[in-house]
Each structure stands twice: as structure tokens, then as C-alpha cells.
Amino acid sequence: MTCKTCRKWMSEFLDGSLDVWRKRDFDEHLKGCPACRNQLHTMQVLQKTLAHLPPIRPSSHFHFALRARLTEELGRGKRFRSGFRLWGLYRRPILVAASLALLIVSSIRLSRHEPTEPMRTSERIVTHYILERISPSDRSASISLNSDSNVQCATPDTVFVPDQTVSGRIRTVSF
Amino acid sequence: MLMAGPNGGRLDRSDEELLQDTVGGDLRAFDVIVRRYRDRLLNFVFRFLGDRTAAEDVVQETFLRVFRKSGEYHASARFSTWLFTIAGNLAKSELRRRKRGRFTSLGWNEEAEQHIEIPDDRPRPDAFAETEIATEAIQKAIESLPPNHRQVVILSDIQGMAYEEIAQIVGCPVGTVKSRINRGRLRLQNKLERLGYLPDSMEAE
């Protein structure tokens, strides 16, 4: 082992983590090399010196400052707490499963009531089930629109609702 | 710190349990964590930065981040490892910030290291002052090490951590840590020898 190699393994030798074979070579080298022995001794002194450096204690305002910062953090946390709670709910698997089930059932039910025709320019709402109860002569007189004048009566059995009134659907038409 | 009163039972709890309690809203549990680690963290960061005020700021920021992320902690690493990783990263950021702001300590590059000498005011008459000066010189010598070497030497020789834990903290293989520790110690040794704070290893036996 050369002095260079010896210095390379010096820390591991001191820390006791050198493997058996390297340690044997290391010991052999040390026996015949006073310079490396000195170097090793100095490193030991350095280790002891570093281990015994006087500890630093926190200043008197350390805790006050930390407390102030934590309090500020807590205050900030409260502002978002409702949001975090909601998010917390979604992290629970049972609630997630229940929510998904509800979503699926709702989608299926809604899809049954969806009009088959696209709702781009106007929505056609068939009102047979309502109009059939009114005699044809009375229909035009009987149909009154509760709020939205855009709803138009096209034929005796149907009404058209332009885009902007779609949200009202059949409930906006009253008899 | 946060609340006065007994910490009944909390002192016996592990770090991980205390962190869980913190997530559950028990601020006294976090107080125990702070008391348990503040001194070690402060010493680690102070030895790294060489500035007490900055070190306290970094340690406070470390605890603040731990508090903020307490719900995200997973026990894949030891809590202390996680804590020291955060503190180490913050300390390095602070060092970079100070460097940009020209708060440089003694240069740690090879060339600078050859030329910069710390004035030796010794000997002082009383032993206390002597120790103070020696401590200051050692601190300056530590600060003269490259940050990567400095961090591992502090963790190893001042904090007394094992190679494996240091490797986790600095995010390097154990072999790299061993090599950095050795090179850091040799540099430090060389510097302190020249200043007369260590026995000269070149002297004949």
C-alpha cells in the first residue's frame, strides 16, 4: 500500500468501516510509515476536537419567533380549512365509492330524460302528454308561458325552446 | 413553546407518533419535536453557515416546513433523516443566497485555500480566550471547505451520524459520502495544522 492509498482509506480506518483485507494492508503500511502514522494521529485529534466543539444554544427570541411563524401558518391554514376538509372527504375510499355510485345513477337517470335531438340551435320539447288533455280548440288559448317569451308554440302538440331558455325545459311552460 | 403545560406521555412517544399527533391537531406534540431537535439542528446549520442569526432562521424555516408537510411524511426514512435533509437543503440555499449577495466566507476553492490565512492572534493570556479563538479558527476552517465536504464532515464528526444516514440526508451513495468525509477531514487537518491548532502530522516522531 502506498501513502496515497493509505490516506484515501484513513477515515474509514478510523471509523472502523474498513474491510478486513484493506485493514490488514493498512496496518502493515502504518508499521513502516511514520508519516502516515502521524497523519492518522492528527486526524484522530481533529475528530476529537470537532466532537467537542462547544454547542450553540438557541437565542432567547428563537422560540418567540418560531411561535409567531407557526401561529401565522395556523391562521393561513384556517382560511383553507374548508377546502382541505372537502379534499379530505375524497381521500376516504368508502365516500369515494358512494360518490361514484351516486354519480353513475344520476347519469343514467338523466340520460333517460335527454332529448334525442341535439340542442344546438333550439330544443324541441314534445308535450303530447300535457296537450292531449286539452281539447284542440282550447290549446292556443290555454298555453301561456310563465316567464320566458322565447318559448314558441310551433304545432298544436309541440313547442320550441331556443338555446337561451333551454334551462327551463318543460317547467317554463305552464297551462 | 406553543402552549404551556405538561407534556404528559408525549416525551416517551417516537418522532413518527408525535408527527401523527401533530397532523391530528396536537400542537404540543410538535412542541416536543421542536425541543427534541432544535439544538442538534441549530448546531448543524450554524457549523455549516457560520452565522448564528442565519442559522436560527434556517432552523425555524425547517420546523415550519415540517409542520406544513407533516401530513405528507411517510416512514420510508427516519424522521430525523427527513428533518436534517430539509435543514441541509435550506442551509445550502442560504449559502448560495449569501454568496450571490457577496456574503462570502473565506474562499473554498483550491487556489484561494492556498493563499488565505486566518490571522493568528494567539497567544492570549487566559485559557478561556484561548479556547474561544481556537473554536473560531476551527469554525473558519470548516467554512473554508467546499459545501459538499463541509456538510458531510459536520454530520459525521460533529453530529456523530453513520455513513448510511448521511448518505440518505445528502442523497448520495455511501461510497461518495466516505470519500467526501475523508477529503474534507484531510483538508481541514491541513488547514488547522498550518494554523497551529493541530499537531503537525509532518513532524518526525
mmCIF file of C-alpha atoms in Angstrom:
data_model
loop_
_atom_site.group_PDB
_atom_site.id
_atom_site.type_symbol
_atom_site.label_atom_id
_atom_site.label_comp_id
_atom_site.label_asym_id
_atom_site.label_seq_id
_atom_site.Cartn_x
_atom_site.Cartn_y
_atom_site.Cartn_z
ATOM 1 C CA MET A 1 0.000 0.000 0.000
ATOM 2 C CA THR A 2 1.282 3.460 -0.904
ATOM 3 C CA CYS A 3 0.975 6.560 1.304
ATOM 4 C CA LYS A 4 -1.591 7.974 -1.124
ATOM 5 C CA THR A 5 -3.771 4.880 -0.798
ATOM 6 C CA CYS A 6 -3.256 4.894 2.939
ATOM 7 C CA ARG A 7 -4.573 8.455 3.163
ATOM 8 C CA LYS A 8 -7.503 7.516 0.964
ATOM 9 C CA TRP A 9 -8.611 4.867 3.464
ATOM 10 C CA MET A 10 -7.660 6.790 6.596
ATOM 11 C CA SER A 11 -11.152 7.941 7.558
ATOM 12 C CA GLU A 12 -12.661 4.532 7.027
ATOM 13 C CA PHE A 13 -9.908 3.005 9.131
ATOM 14 C CA LEU A 14 -10.643 5.461 11.951
ATOM 15 C CA ASP A 15 -14.384 4.923 11.659
ATOM 16 C CA GLY A 16 -13.880 1.166 11.763
ATOM 17 C CA SER A 17 -15.566 0.533 8.453
ATOM 18 C CA LEU A 18 -12.556 -0.755 6.532
ATOM 19 C CA ASP A 19 -12.898 -4.346 5.385
ATOM 20 C CA VAL A 20 -10.605 -6.997 6.820
ATOM 21 C CA TRP A 21 -8.192 -7.226 3.873
ATOM 22 C CA ARG A 22 -7.748 -3.488 3.483
ATOM 23 C CA LYS A 23 -7.317 -3.108 7.219
ATOM 24 C CA ARG A 24 -4.541 -5.696 7.185
ATOM 25 C CA ASP A 25 -2.728 -3.835 4.365
ATOM 26 C CA PHE A 26 -3.342 -0.573 6.180
ATOM 27 C CA ASP A 27 -1.837 -1.876 9.408
ATOM 28 C CA GLU A 28 1.143 -3.221 7.516
ATOM 29 C CA HIS A 29 1.754 0.130 5.878
ATOM 30 C CA LEU A 30 1.443 2.035 9.152
ATOM 31 C CA LYS A 31 4.074 -0.126 10.788
ATOM 32 C CA GLY A 32 6.674 1.036 8.304
ATOM 33 C CA CYS A 33 5.492 4.618 7.641
ATOM 34 C CA PRO A 34 5.888 7.237 10.410
ATOM 35 C CA ALA A 35 4.414 9.978 8.181
ATOM 36 C CA CYS A 36 1.136 8.122 7.759
ATOM 37 C CA ARG A 37 1.136 7.243 11.470
ATOM 38 C CA ASN A 38 1.455 10.935 12.249
ATOM 39 C CA GLN A 39 -1.241 11.799 9.773
ATOM 40 C CA LEU A 40 -3.537 9.244 11.332
ATOM 41 C CA HIS A 41 -2.834 10.586 14.799
ATOM 42 C CA THR A 42 -3.585 14.145 13.674
ATOM 43 C CA MET A 43 -6.842 13.026 12.108
ATOM 44 C CA GLN A 44 -7.800 11.380 15.388
ATOM 45 C CA VAL A 45 -7.087 14.640 17.220
ATOM 46 C CA LEU A 46 -9.168 16.504 14.632
ATOM 47 C CA GLN A 47 -12.083 14.129 15.135
ATOM 48 C CA LYS A 48 -11.963 14.601 18.895
ATOM 49 C CA THR A 49 -11.670 18.360 18.504
ATOM 50 C CA LEU A 50 -14.712 18.518 16.228
ATOM 51 C CA ALA A 51 -16.722 16.245 18.501
ATOM 52 C CA HIS A 52 -16.031 18.539 21.445
ATOM 53 C CA LEU A 53 -16.760 21.894 19.857
ATOM 54 C CA PRO A 54 -18.911 23.918 22.270
ATOM 55 C CA PRO A 55 -22.603 23.530 21.409
ATOM 56 C CA ILE A 56 -24.622 26.514 20.267
ATOM 57 C CA ARG A 57 -27.771 27.260 22.251
ATOM 58 C CA PRO A 58 -30.812 28.925 20.690
ATOM 59 C CA SER A 59 -31.161 32.621 21.476
ATOM 60 C CA SER A 60 -33.886 33.894 23.796
ATOM 61 C CA HIS A 61 -36.076 35.060 20.916
ATOM 62 C CA PHE A 62 -35.811 31.784 18.980
ATOM 63 C CA HIS A 63 -38.988 30.311 20.443
ATOM 64 C CA PHE A 64 -40.877 33.567 20.244
ATOM 65 C CA ALA A 65 -40.015 33.932 16.566
ATOM 66 C CA LEU A 66 -40.867 30.308 15.803
ATOM 67 C CA ARG A 67 -44.145 30.599 17.690
ATOM 68 C CA ALA A 68 -45.058 33.710 15.697
ATOM 69 C CA ARG A 69 -44.329 31.952 12.429
ATOM 70 C CA LEU A 70 -46.293 28.858 13.416
ATOM 71 C CA THR A 71 -49.235 30.967 14.550
ATOM 72 C CA GLU A 72 -49.193 32.769 11.226
ATOM 73 C CA GLU A 73 -49.075 29.399 9.484
ATOM 74 C CA LEU A 74 -52.040 28.164 11.516
ATOM 75 C CA GLY A 75 -54.017 31.295 10.612
ATOM 76 C CA ARG A 76 -53.257 30.741 6.973
ATOM 77 C CA GLY A 77 -54.306 27.125 7.329
ATOM 78 C CA LYS A 78 -57.711 28.075 8.753
ATOM 79 C CA ARG A 79 -58.553 30.094 5.684
ATOM 80 C CA PHE A 80 -58.194 26.990 3.564
ATOM 81 C CA ARG A 81 -59.534 24.547 6.096
ATOM 82 C CA SER A 82 -62.943 24.111 4.489
ATOM 83 C CA GLY A 83 -61.243 23.278 1.212
ATOM 84 C CA PHE A 84 -58.923 20.801 2.889
ATOM 85 C CA ARG A 85 -61.862 19.145 4.646
ATOM 86 C CA LEU A 86 -63.651 18.662 1.359
ATOM 87 C CA TRP A 87 -60.496 17.212 -0.103
ATOM 88 C CA GLY A 88 -60.158 15.020 2.969
ATOM 89 C CA LEU A 89 -63.562 13.522 2.251
ATOM 90 C CA TYR A 90 -62.470 12.470 -1.207
ATOM 91 C CA ARG A 91 -59.480 10.721 0.259
ATOM 92 C CA ARG A 92 -61.727 8.249 2.037
ATOM 93 C CA PRO A 93 -62.404 5.218 -0.111
ATOM 94 C CA ILE A 94 -65.959 4.497 1.098
ATOM 95 C CA LEU A 95 -67.028 8.033 0.396
ATOM 96 C CA VAL A 96 -65.333 7.932 -2.958
ATOM 97 C CA ALA A 97 -67.185 4.731 -3.862
ATOM 98 C CA ALA A 98 -70.509 6.161 -2.689
ATOM 99 C CA SER A 99 -69.922 9.368 -4.627
ATOM 100 C CA LEU A 100 -69.089 7.447 -7.776
ATOM 101 C CA ALA A 101 -72.183 5.260 -7.408
ATOM 102 C CA LEU A 102 -74.336 8.333 -6.968
ATOM 103 C CA LEU A 103 -72.747 9.933 -9.982
ATOM 104 C CA ILE A 104 -73.386 6.855 -12.153
ATOM 105 C CA VAL A 105 -77.016 6.516 -11.038
ATOM 106 C CA SER A 106 -77.610 10.206 -11.641
ATOM 107 C CA SER A 107 -76.049 9.968 -15.100
ATOM 108 C CA ILE A 108 -78.241 7.017 -16.047
ATOM 109 C CA ARG A 109 -81.389 8.778 -14.842
ATOM 110 C CA LEU A 110 -80.502 11.982 -16.603
ATOM 111 C CA SER A 111 -79.654 10.193 -19.830
ATOM 112 C CA ARG A 112 -83.204 8.765 -19.949
ATOM 113 C CA HIS A 113 -84.635 12.278 -19.999
ATOM 114 C CA GLU A 114 -82.174 13.661 -22.504
ATOM 115 C CA PRO A 115 -83.694 14.716 -25.812
ATOM 116 C CA THR A 116 -82.607 12.574 -28.715
ATOM 117 C CA GLU A 117 -82.019 15.550 -30.956
ATOM 118 C CA PRO A 118 -79.095 17.885 -30.498
ATOM 119 C CA MET A 119 -79.716 21.094 -28.597
ATOM 120 C CA ARG A 120 -77.553 23.407 -30.619
ATOM 121 C CA THR A 121 -79.992 25.940 -32.111
ATOM 122 C CA SER A 122 -83.211 25.091 -30.354
ATOM 123 C CA GLU A 123 -84.607 22.381 -28.246
ATOM 124 C CA ARG A 124 -87.753 20.636 -29.273
ATOM 125 C CA ILE A 125 -89.851 19.633 -26.352
ATOM 126 C CA VAL A 126 -92.667 17.269 -27.093
ATOM 127 C CA THR A 127 -95.580 17.980 -24.873
ATOM 128 C CA HIS A 128 -98.089 15.345 -26.002
ATOM 129 C CA TYR A 129 -98.641 14.114 -22.509
ATOM 130 C CA ILE A 130 -99.781 17.538 -21.484
ATOM 131 C CA LEU A 131 -101.509 18.788 -24.588
ATOM 132 C CA GLU A 132 -103.542 15.647 -25.106
ATOM 133 C CA ARG A 133 -105.538 16.544 -22.036
ATOM 134 C CA ILE A 134 -106.679 19.789 -23.639
ATOM 135 C CA SER A 135 -109.101 19.911 -26.466
ATOM 136 C CA PRO A 136 -107.571 21.143 -29.786
ATOM 137 C CA SER A 137 -109.787 24.249 -29.887
ATOM 138 C CA ASP A 138 -108.639 25.342 -26.470
ATOM 139 C CA ARG A 139 -104.960 24.657 -26.906
ATOM 140 C CA SER A 140 -103.737 28.002 -28.188
ATOM 141 C CA ALA A 141 -105.737 29.823 -25.590
ATOM 142 C CA SER A 142 -104.714 27.510 -22.817
ATOM 143 C CA ILE A 143 -100.999 27.674 -23.416
ATOM 144 C CA SER A 144 -99.474 30.521 -21.501
ATOM 145 C CA LEU A 145 -95.839 30.946 -20.853
ATOM 146 C CA ASN A 146 -94.980 31.667 -17.298
ATOM 147 C CA SER A 147 -91.830 33.672 -17.737
ATOM 148 C CA ASP A 148 -89.950 33.299 -20.933
ATOM 149 C CA SER A 149 -91.420 34.785 -24.098
ATOM 150 C CA ASN A 150 -88.857 33.000 -26.257
ATOM 151 C CA VAL A 151 -90.760 29.758 -25.909
ATOM 152 C CA GLN A 152 -92.810 29.390 -29.053
ATOM 153 C CA CYS A 153 -95.717 27.214 -29.880
ATOM 154 C CA ALA A 154 -94.993 25.612 -33.282
ATOM 155 C CA THR A 155 -97.664 22.978 -33.706
ATOM 156 C CA PRO A 156 -100.581 22.048 -31.516
ATOM 157 C CA ASP A 157 -98.585 19.251 -29.978
ATOM 158 C CA THR A 158 -95.075 20.740 -29.761
ATOM 159 C CA VAL A 159 -93.248 23.776 -28.548
ATOM 160 C CA PHE A 160 -89.765 25.025 -29.426
ATOM 161 C CA VAL A 161 -87.437 26.491 -26.891
ATOM 162 C CA PRO A 162 -84.410 28.425 -28.184
ATOM 163 C CA ASP A 163 -80.994 27.863 -26.642
ATOM 164 C CA GLN A 164 -81.126 30.561 -24.049
ATOM 165 C CA THR A 165 -84.277 29.167 -22.487
ATOM 166 C CA VAL A 166 -83.273 25.526 -22.527
ATOM 167 C CA SER A 167 -82.513 25.515 -18.848
ATOM 168 C CA GLY A 168 -86.180 25.989 -18.083
ATOM 169 C CA ARG A 169 -87.250 22.938 -20.091
ATOM 170 C CA ILE A 170 -90.869 21.916 -19.794
ATOM 171 C CA ARG A 171 -91.229 23.558 -16.428
ATOM 172 C CA THR A 172 -91.157 27.002 -18.016
ATOM 173 C CA VAL A 173 -94.316 26.222 -19.897
ATOM 174 C CA SER A 174 -97.444 26.251 -17.811
ATOM 175 C CA PHE A 175 -101.088 25.643 -18.705
ATOM 176 C CA MET B 1 -43.334 26.691 23.392
ATOM 177 C CA LEU B 2 -46.693 26.811 21.677
ATOM 178 C CA MET B 3 -48.652 26.040 24.783
ATOM 179 C CA ALA B 4 -47.673 25.893 28.384
ATOM 180 C CA GLY B 5 -48.370 22.872 30.466
ATOM 181 C CA PRO B 6 -47.265 19.327 30.965
ATOM 182 C CA ASN B 7 -46.322 17.137 28.051
ATOM 183 C CA GLY B 8 -47.636 14.111 29.852
ATOM 184 C CA GLY B 9 -46.772 10.976 27.932
ATOM 185 C CA ARG B 10 -45.595 12.829 24.852
ATOM 186 C CA LEU B 11 -41.930 12.718 25.791
ATOM 187 C CA ASP B 12 -41.978 8.939 25.511
ATOM 188 C CA ARG B 13 -43.524 8.925 22.078
ATOM 189 C CA SER B 14 -41.478 8.355 18.937
ATOM 190 C CA ASP B 15 -40.910 11.132 16.422
ATOM 191 C CA GLU B 16 -43.262 9.492 13.976
ATOM 192 C CA GLU B 17 -46.024 9.194 16.586
ATOM 193 C CA LEU B 18 -45.560 12.820 17.574
ATOM 194 C CA LEU B 19 -45.834 13.853 13.945
ATOM 195 C CA GLN B 20 -49.050 11.881 13.598
ATOM 196 C CA ASP B 21 -50.376 13.646 16.687
ATOM 197 C CA THR B 22 -49.423 16.968 15.107
ATOM 198 C CA VAL B 23 -51.402 16.091 11.983
ATOM 199 C CA GLY B 24 -54.316 15.331 14.291
ATOM 200 C CA GLY B 25 -54.117 18.855 15.715
ATOM 201 C CA ASP B 26 -51.980 18.241 18.815
ATOM 202 C CA LEU B 27 -49.647 21.224 18.771
ATOM 203 C CA ARG B 28 -47.947 20.190 21.987
ATOM 204 C CA ALA B 29 -46.711 17.126 20.166
ATOM 205 C CA PHE B 30 -44.999 19.406 17.666
ATOM 206 C CA ASP B 31 -43.551 21.361 20.547
ATOM 207 C CA VAL B 32 -41.891 18.164 21.780
ATOM 208 C CA ILE B 33 -40.410 17.603 18.318
ATOM 209 C CA VAL B 34 -39.024 21.148 18.304
ATOM 210 C CA ARG B 35 -37.449 20.715 21.727
ATOM 211 C CA ARG B 36 -36.056 17.350 20.770
ATOM 212 C CA TYR B 37 -34.232 18.539 17.647
ATOM 213 C CA ARG B 38 -33.700 22.305 17.847
ATOM 214 C CA ASP B 39 -30.206 22.137 19.397
ATOM 215 C CA ARG B 40 -28.857 19.493 17.047
ATOM 216 C CA LEU B 41 -30.291 21.272 14.032
ATOM 217 C CA LEU B 42 -29.015 24.639 15.194
ATOM 218 C CA ASN B 43 -25.509 23.286 15.689
ATOM 219 C CA PHE B 44 -25.551 21.567 12.333
ATOM 220 C CA VAL B 45 -26.717 24.679 10.459
ATOM 221 C CA PHE B 46 -24.511 27.031 12.458
ATOM 222 C CA ARG B 47 -21.390 24.985 11.755
ATOM 223 C CA PHE B 48 -22.368 24.944 8.098
ATOM 224 C CA LEU B 49 -23.129 28.663 7.700
ATOM 225 C CA GLY B 50 -21.015 30.182 10.449
ATOM 226 C CA ASP B 51 -23.721 32.732 11.206
ATOM 227 C CA ARG B 52 -25.885 32.347 14.265
ATOM 228 C CA THR B 53 -28.751 34.571 13.137
ATOM 229 C CA ALA B 54 -28.960 32.947 9.732
ATOM 230 C CA ALA B 55 -28.737 29.518 11.373
ATOM 231 C CA GLU B 56 -31.698 30.295 13.643
ATOM 232 C CA ASP B 57 -33.710 31.480 10.644
ATOM 233 C CA VAL B 58 -32.937 28.297 8.752
ATOM 234 C CA VAL B 59 -33.862 26.104 11.718
ATOM 235 C CA GLN B 60 -37.149 27.970 12.176
ATOM 236 C CA GLU B 61 -37.913 27.592 8.496
ATOM 237 C CA THR B 62 -37.092 23.882 8.766
ATOM 238 C CA PHE B 63 -39.606 23.394 11.573
ATOM 239 C CA LEU B 64 -42.157 25.466 9.717
ATOM 240 C CA ARG B 65 -41.822 23.281 6.636
ATOM 241 C CA VAL B 66 -42.044 20.118 8.694
ATOM 242 C CA PHE B 67 -45.208 21.474 10.325
ATOM 243 C CA ARG B 68 -46.659 22.370 6.924
ATOM 244 C CA LYS B 69 -45.800 18.992 5.395
ATOM 245 C CA SER B 70 -46.436 16.861 8.459
ATOM 246 C CA GLY B 71 -49.324 15.139 6.687
ATOM 247 C CA GLU B 72 -47.089 14.181 3.787
ATOM 248 C CA TYR B 73 -44.424 12.391 5.833
ATOM 249 C CA HIS B 74 -44.055 8.693 5.057
ATOM 250 C CA ALA B 75 -41.985 6.485 7.273
ATOM 251 C CA SER B 76 -39.763 5.279 4.413
ATOM 252 C CA ALA B 77 -36.928 7.256 6.030
ATOM 253 C CA ARG B 78 -36.314 8.092 9.663
ATOM 254 C CA PHE B 79 -37.889 11.318 10.811
ATOM 255 C CA SER B 80 -34.516 12.734 11.860
ATOM 256 C CA THR B 81 -33.145 11.976 8.390
ATOM 257 C CA TRP B 82 -36.052 13.851 6.817
ATOM 258 C CA LEU B 83 -35.528 16.766 9.187
ATOM 259 C CA PHE B 84 -31.798 17.023 8.514
ATOM 260 C CA THR B 85 -32.389 16.733 4.770
ATOM 261 C CA ILE B 86 -34.727 19.731 4.861
ATOM 262 C CA ALA B 87 -32.340 21.700 7.079
ATOM 263 C CA GLY B 88 -29.358 20.812 4.871
ATOM 264 C CA ASN B 89 -31.143 21.908 1.716
ATOM 265 C CA LEU B 90 -32.244 25.160 3.298
ATOM 266 C CA ALA B 91 -28.745 25.803 4.611
ATOM 267 C CA LYS B 92 -27.285 25.256 1.143
ATOM 268 C CA SER B 93 -29.868 27.613 -0.354
ATOM 269 C CA GLU B 94 -28.977 30.206 2.252
ATOM 270 C CA LEU B 95 -25.308 29.769 1.457
ATOM 271 C CA ARG B 96 -25.997 30.313 -2.253
ATOM 272 C CA ARG B 97 -28.126 33.349 -1.457
ATOM 273 C CA ARG B 98 -25.397 34.818 0.711
ATOM 274 C CA LYS B 99 -22.819 34.110 -1.948
ATOM 275 C CA ARG B 100 -24.912 35.957 -4.509
ATOM 276 C CA GLY B 101 -25.239 38.803 -2.037
ATOM 277 C CA ARG B 102 -21.463 38.828 -1.557
ATOM 278 C CA PHE B 103 -21.643 37.478 1.950
ATOM 279 C CA THR B 104 -18.826 35.116 1.079
ATOM 280 C CA SER B 105 -16.868 33.491 3.806
ATOM 281 C CA LEU B 106 -13.275 32.525 3.198
ATOM 282 C CA GLY B 107 -12.925 31.160 -0.315
ATOM 283 C CA TRP B 108 -13.154 27.409 -0.504
ATOM 284 C CA ASN B 109 -11.702 26.874 -3.931
ATOM 285 C CA GLU B 110 -8.343 25.267 -4.224
ATOM 286 C CA GLU B 111 -6.479 28.399 -5.239
ATOM 287 C CA ALA B 112 -7.974 30.564 -2.560
ATOM 288 C CA GLU B 113 -7.282 27.919 0.009
ATOM 289 C CA GLN B 114 -3.598 28.092 -0.749
ATOM 290 C CA HIS B 115 -3.388 31.827 -0.119
ATOM 291 C CA ILE B 116 -5.889 32.801 2.524
ATOM 292 C CA GLU B 117 -4.533 32.666 6.006
ATOM 293 C CA ILE B 118 -6.557 33.423 9.068
ATOM 294 C CA PRO B 119 -4.691 35.921 11.246
ATOM 295 C CA ASP B 120 -3.305 34.229 14.275
ATOM 296 C CA ASP B 121 -3.816 36.438 17.296
ATOM 297 C CA ARG B 122 -2.583 33.873 19.729
ATOM 298 C CA PRO B 123 -1.424 33.549 22.379
ATOM 299 C CA ARG B 124 -4.000 35.156 24.648
ATOM 300 C CA PRO B 125 -3.370 35.158 28.369
ATOM 301 C CA ASP B 126 -6.357 33.301 29.692
ATOM 302 C CA ALA B 127 -7.390 29.817 28.758
ATOM 303 C CA PHE B 128 -10.980 30.755 28.044
ATOM 304 C CA ALA B 129 -10.000 33.277 25.403
ATOM 305 C CA GLU B 130 -7.617 30.706 24.009
ATOM 306 C CA THR B 131 -10.422 28.220 23.625
ATOM 307 C CA GLU B 132 -12.649 30.871 22.065
ATOM 308 C CA ILE B 133 -10.023 31.731 19.491
ATOM 309 C CA ALA B 134 -9.356 28.090 18.720
ATOM 310 C CA THR B 135 -13.079 27.424 18.306
ATOM 311 C CA GLU B 136 -13.391 30.398 15.999
ATOM 312 C CA ALA B 137 -10.410 29.297 13.934
ATOM 313 C CA ILE B 138 -11.822 25.782 13.642
ATOM 314 C CA GLN B 139 -15.171 27.241 12.587
ATOM 315 C CA LYS B 140 -13.485 29.362 9.920
ATOM 316 C CA ALA B 141 -11.583 26.314 8.711
ATOM 317 C CA ILE B 142 -14.854 24.359 8.465
ATOM 318 C CA GLU B 143 -16.386 27.210 6.476
ATOM 319 C CA SER B 144 -13.450 27.118 4.092
ATOM 320 C CA LEU B 145 -14.388 23.595 2.980
ATOM 321 C CA PRO B 146 -16.478 23.116 -0.167
ATOM 322 C CA PRO B 147 -20.155 22.857 0.859
ATOM 323 C CA ASN B 148 -20.455 19.172 -0.063
ATOM 324 C CA HIS B 149 -17.436 18.246 2.057
ATOM 325 C CA ARG B 150 -18.426 20.601 4.839
ATOM 326 C CA GLN B 151 -21.896 19.101 5.162
ATOM 327 C CA VAL B 152 -20.728 15.515 5.492
ATOM 328 C CA VAL B 153 -17.871 16.350 7.877
ATOM 329 C CA ILE B 154 -20.280 18.195 10.171
ATOM 330 C CA LEU B 155 -22.819 15.377 10.051
ATOM 331 C CA SER B 156 -20.167 12.785 10.685
ATOM 332 C CA ASP B 157 -17.771 14.363 13.180
ATOM 333 C CA ILE B 158 -19.932 16.915 14.976
ATOM 334 C CA GLN B 159 -23.345 15.256 14.762
ATOM 335 C CA GLY B 160 -21.922 11.746 15.045
ATOM 336 C CA MET B 161 -24.053 10.223 12.300
ATOM 337 C CA ALA B 162 -23.326 6.968 10.487
ATOM 338 C CA TYR B 163 -22.319 6.865 6.817
ATOM 339 C CA GLU B 164 -25.653 5.360 5.780
ATOM 340 C CA GLU B 165 -27.740 8.060 7.422
ATOM 341 C CA ILE B 166 -25.536 10.795 5.982
ATOM 342 C CA ALA B 167 -25.920 9.217 2.539
ATOM 343 C CA GLN B 168 -29.708 9.422 2.901
ATOM 344 C CA ILE B 169 -29.557 13.040 4.030
ATOM 345 C CA VAL B 170 -27.313 14.276 1.242
ATOM 346 C CA GLY B 171 -28.827 11.956 -1.364
ATOM 347 C CA CYS B 172 -25.547 10.347 -2.419
ATOM 348 C CA PRO B 173 -24.202 6.783 -2.436
ATOM 349 C CA VAL B 174 -22.391 5.705 0.741
ATOM 350 C CA GLY B 175 -19.122 5.445 -1.199
ATOM 351 C CA THR B 176 -19.354 9.094 -2.203
ATOM 352 C CA VAL B 177 -20.029 10.077 1.387
ATOM 353 C CA LYS B 178 -16.978 8.152 2.626
ATOM 354 C CA SER B 179 -14.798 9.785 0.015
ATOM 355 C CA ARG B 180 -16.107 13.283 0.807
ATOM 356 C CA ILE B 181 -15.614 12.783 4.529
ATOM 357 C CA ASN B 182 -12.045 11.666 4.025
ATOM 358 C CA ARG B 183 -11.176 14.521 1.701
ATOM 359 C CA GLY B 184 -12.930 17.012 3.966
ATOM 360 C CA ARG B 185 -11.036 15.797 7.009
ATOM 361 C CA LEU B 186 -7.688 15.900 5.222
ATOM 362 C CA ARG B 187 -8.292 19.466 4.038
ATOM 363 C CA LEU B 188 -9.429 20.555 7.465
ATOM 364 C CA GLN B 189 -6.474 18.833 9.041
ATOM 365 C CA ASN B 190 -4.070 20.509 6.648
ATOM 366 C CA LYS B 191 -5.544 23.921 7.337
ATOM 367 C CA LEU B 192 -5.583 23.577 11.117
ATOM 368 C CA GLU B 193 -2.070 22.194 11.144
ATOM 369 C CA ARG B 194 -0.826 25.249 9.306
ATOM 370 C CA LEU B 195 -2.603 27.455 11.823
ATOM 371 C CA GLY B 196 -1.102 25.542 14.693
ATOM 372 C CA TYR B 197 -4.335 24.201 16.102
ATOM 373 C CA LEU B 198 -3.460 20.591 15.400
ATOM 374 C CA PRO B 199 -0.171 18.716 15.884
ATOM 375 C CA ASP B 200 1.842 18.833 12.703
ATOM 376 C CA SER B 201 1.499 15.471 11.027
ATOM 377 C CA MET B 202 4.712 16.049 9.045
ATOM 378 C CA GLU B 203 6.834 16.242 12.179
ATOM 379 C CA ALA B 204 9.029 13.275 12.773
ATOM 380 C CA GLU B 205 8.032 11.023 15.619
#
